[in-house]
C-alpha positions as semicolon CSV with decimal commas, in nm:
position;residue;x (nm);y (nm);z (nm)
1;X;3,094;0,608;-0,325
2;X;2,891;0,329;-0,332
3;X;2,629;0,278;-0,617
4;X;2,253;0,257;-0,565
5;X;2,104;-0,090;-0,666
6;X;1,821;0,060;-0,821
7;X;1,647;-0,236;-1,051
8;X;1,567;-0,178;-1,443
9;X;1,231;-0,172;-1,446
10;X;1,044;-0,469;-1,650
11;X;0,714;-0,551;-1,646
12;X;0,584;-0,741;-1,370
13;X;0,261;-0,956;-1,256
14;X;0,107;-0,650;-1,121
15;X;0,187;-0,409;-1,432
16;X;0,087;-0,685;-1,649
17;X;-0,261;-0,728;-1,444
18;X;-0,319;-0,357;-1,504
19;X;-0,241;-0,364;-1,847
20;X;-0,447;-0,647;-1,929
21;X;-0,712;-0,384;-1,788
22;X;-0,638;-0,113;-1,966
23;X;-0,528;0,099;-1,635
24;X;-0,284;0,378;-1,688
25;X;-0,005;0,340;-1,438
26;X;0,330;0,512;-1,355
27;X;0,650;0,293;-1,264
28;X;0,895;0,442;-1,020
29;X;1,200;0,300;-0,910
30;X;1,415;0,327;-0,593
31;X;1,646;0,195;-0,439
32;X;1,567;-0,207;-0,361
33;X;1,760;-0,216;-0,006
34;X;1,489;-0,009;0,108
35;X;1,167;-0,174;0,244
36;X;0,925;0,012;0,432
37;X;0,694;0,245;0,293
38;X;0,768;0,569;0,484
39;X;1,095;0,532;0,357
40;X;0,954;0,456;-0,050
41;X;0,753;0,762;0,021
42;X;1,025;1,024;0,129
43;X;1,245;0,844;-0,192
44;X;0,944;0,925;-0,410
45;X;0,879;1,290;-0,284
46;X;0,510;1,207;-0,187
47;X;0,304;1,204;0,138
48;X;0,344;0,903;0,352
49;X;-0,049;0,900;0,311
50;X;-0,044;0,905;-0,016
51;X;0,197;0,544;-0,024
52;X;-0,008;0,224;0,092
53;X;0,199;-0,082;0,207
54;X;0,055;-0,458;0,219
55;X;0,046;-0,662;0,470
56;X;-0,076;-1,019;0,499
57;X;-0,340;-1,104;0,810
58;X;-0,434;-1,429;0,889
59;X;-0,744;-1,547;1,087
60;X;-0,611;-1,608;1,429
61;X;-0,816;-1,980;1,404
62;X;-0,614;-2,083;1,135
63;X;-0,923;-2,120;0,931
64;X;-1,059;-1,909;0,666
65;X;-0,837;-1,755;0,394
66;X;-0,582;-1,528;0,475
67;X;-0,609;-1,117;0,410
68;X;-0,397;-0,883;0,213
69;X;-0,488;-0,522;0,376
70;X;-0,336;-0,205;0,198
71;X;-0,257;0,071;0,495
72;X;-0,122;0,388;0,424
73;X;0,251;0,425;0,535
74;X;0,170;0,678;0,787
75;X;-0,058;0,466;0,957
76;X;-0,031;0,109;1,163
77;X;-0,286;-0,159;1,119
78;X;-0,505;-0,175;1,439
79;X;-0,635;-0,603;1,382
80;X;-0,877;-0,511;1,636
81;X;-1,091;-0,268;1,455
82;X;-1,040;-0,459;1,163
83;X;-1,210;-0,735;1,275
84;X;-1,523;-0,536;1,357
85;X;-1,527;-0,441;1,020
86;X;-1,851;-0,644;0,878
87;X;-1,723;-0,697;0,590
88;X;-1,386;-0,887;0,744
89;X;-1,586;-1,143;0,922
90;X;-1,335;-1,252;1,140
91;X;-1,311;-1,101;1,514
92;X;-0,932;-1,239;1,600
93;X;-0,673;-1,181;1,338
94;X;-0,304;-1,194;1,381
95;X;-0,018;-1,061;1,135
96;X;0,183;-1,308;0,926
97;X;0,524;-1,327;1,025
98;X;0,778;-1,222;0,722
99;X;0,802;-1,604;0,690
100;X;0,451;-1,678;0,641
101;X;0,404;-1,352;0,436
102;X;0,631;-1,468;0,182
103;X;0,565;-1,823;0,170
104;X;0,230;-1,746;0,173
105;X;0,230;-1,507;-0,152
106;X;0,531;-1,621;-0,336
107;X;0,716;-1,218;-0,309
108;X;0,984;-1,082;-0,077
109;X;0,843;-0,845;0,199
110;X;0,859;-0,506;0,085
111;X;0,727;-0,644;-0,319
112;X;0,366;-0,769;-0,185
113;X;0,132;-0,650;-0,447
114;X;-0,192;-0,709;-0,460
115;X;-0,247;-0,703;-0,805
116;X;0,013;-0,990;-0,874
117;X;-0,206;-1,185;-0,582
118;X;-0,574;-1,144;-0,739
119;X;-0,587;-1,480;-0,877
120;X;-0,421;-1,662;-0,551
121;X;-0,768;-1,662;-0,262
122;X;-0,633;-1,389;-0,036
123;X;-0,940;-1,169;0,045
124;X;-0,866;-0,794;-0,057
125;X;-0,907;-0,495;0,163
126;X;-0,803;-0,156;0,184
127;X;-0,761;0,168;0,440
128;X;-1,056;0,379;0,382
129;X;-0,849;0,675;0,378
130;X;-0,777;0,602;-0,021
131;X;-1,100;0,711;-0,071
132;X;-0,956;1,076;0,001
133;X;-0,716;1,042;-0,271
134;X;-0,741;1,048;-0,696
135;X;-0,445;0,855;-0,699
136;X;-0,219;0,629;-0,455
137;X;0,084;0,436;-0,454
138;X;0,136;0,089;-0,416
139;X;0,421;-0,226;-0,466
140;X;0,448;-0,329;-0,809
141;X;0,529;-0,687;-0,695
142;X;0,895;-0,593;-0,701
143;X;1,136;-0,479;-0,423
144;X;1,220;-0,129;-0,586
145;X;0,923;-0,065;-0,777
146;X;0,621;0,114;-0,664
147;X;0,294;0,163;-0,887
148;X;0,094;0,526;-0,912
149;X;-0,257;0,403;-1,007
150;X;-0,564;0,592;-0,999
151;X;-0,755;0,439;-0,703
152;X;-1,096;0,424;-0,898
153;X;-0,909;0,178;-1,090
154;X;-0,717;-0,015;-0,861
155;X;-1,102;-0,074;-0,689
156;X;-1,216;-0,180;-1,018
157;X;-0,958;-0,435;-1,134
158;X;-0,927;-0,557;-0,752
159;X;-1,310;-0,552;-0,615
160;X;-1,094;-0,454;-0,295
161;X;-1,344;-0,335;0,011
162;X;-1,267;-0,018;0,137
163;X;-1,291;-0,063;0,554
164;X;-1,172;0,084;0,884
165;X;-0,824;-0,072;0,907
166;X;-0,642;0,234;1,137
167;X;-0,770;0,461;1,411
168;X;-0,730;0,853;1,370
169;X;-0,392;0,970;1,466
């Protein structure tokens, strides 16, 4: 039987970003082979809505700064409503490829995080829908690692904008 190549947990950007701000957080650790996050959320036992996965944007111009946008696993990323979101200011957007995603923030697809990426000029935004929740999940900057952070802190440490990124299913 082969073994699982679970990682040891040790304190990344993102963990060290929330302890700087005195956030409570949970570390859990899965399996690293696995990448998306409805499969992170059936390893975890939680709702897929409950699980938000990041994903880079980039203004389809090629100017402006690029986006990091939190969507809840069970959800795809419609760019069009997003860019009619006021708050985006950009009507054409396009998603980075995996290339550009991980050039662009320095972490393997699957280990974006956010809070290891505050300091780095990506503009923050977030699904609405985590608005519904106490608490969410989210990469800890680490393949293998997700977060469990109380979203009235993750808003607070991040100044992420809370916007229309999905349609209803």
């Amino acid at each position: 039987m082969a073994k699982e190549s679970i990682p040891k947990p040790g304190k990344t950007n993102a963990m060290r970003v929330l302890d700087a701000a005195r956030v409570a957080y949970t570390v859990h650790s899965y399996d690293a082979a696995r990448h998306s996050a409805d499969a992170v959320a059936a390893l975890l036992g939680v709702a897929p809505a409950m699980v938000f996965k990041t994903l880079v944007v980039l203004p389809e111009s090629g100017q402006g700064r690029p986006l990091l946008v939190l969507v809840p696993a069970d959800r795809e990323l419609d760019l069009k409503l997003l860019g009619t979101q006021p708050a985006v200011g950009e009507k054409r957007l396009r998603m980075a490829s995996q290339r550009e995603a991980e050039s662009l923030t320095g972490l393997l697809v699957g280990g974006i995080s956010p809070l290891a990426l505050l300091q780095k000029g990506f503009r923050l935004f977030i699904d609405e829908s985590v608005l519904t929740h106490e608490r969410f999940y989210l990469s800890a900057g680490q393949r293998g690692l997700n977060l469990d952070v109380a979203v009235s802190d993750f808003l607070r440490v991040t100044n992420a904008q809370p916007v229309v990124t999905t349609a209803p299913l």
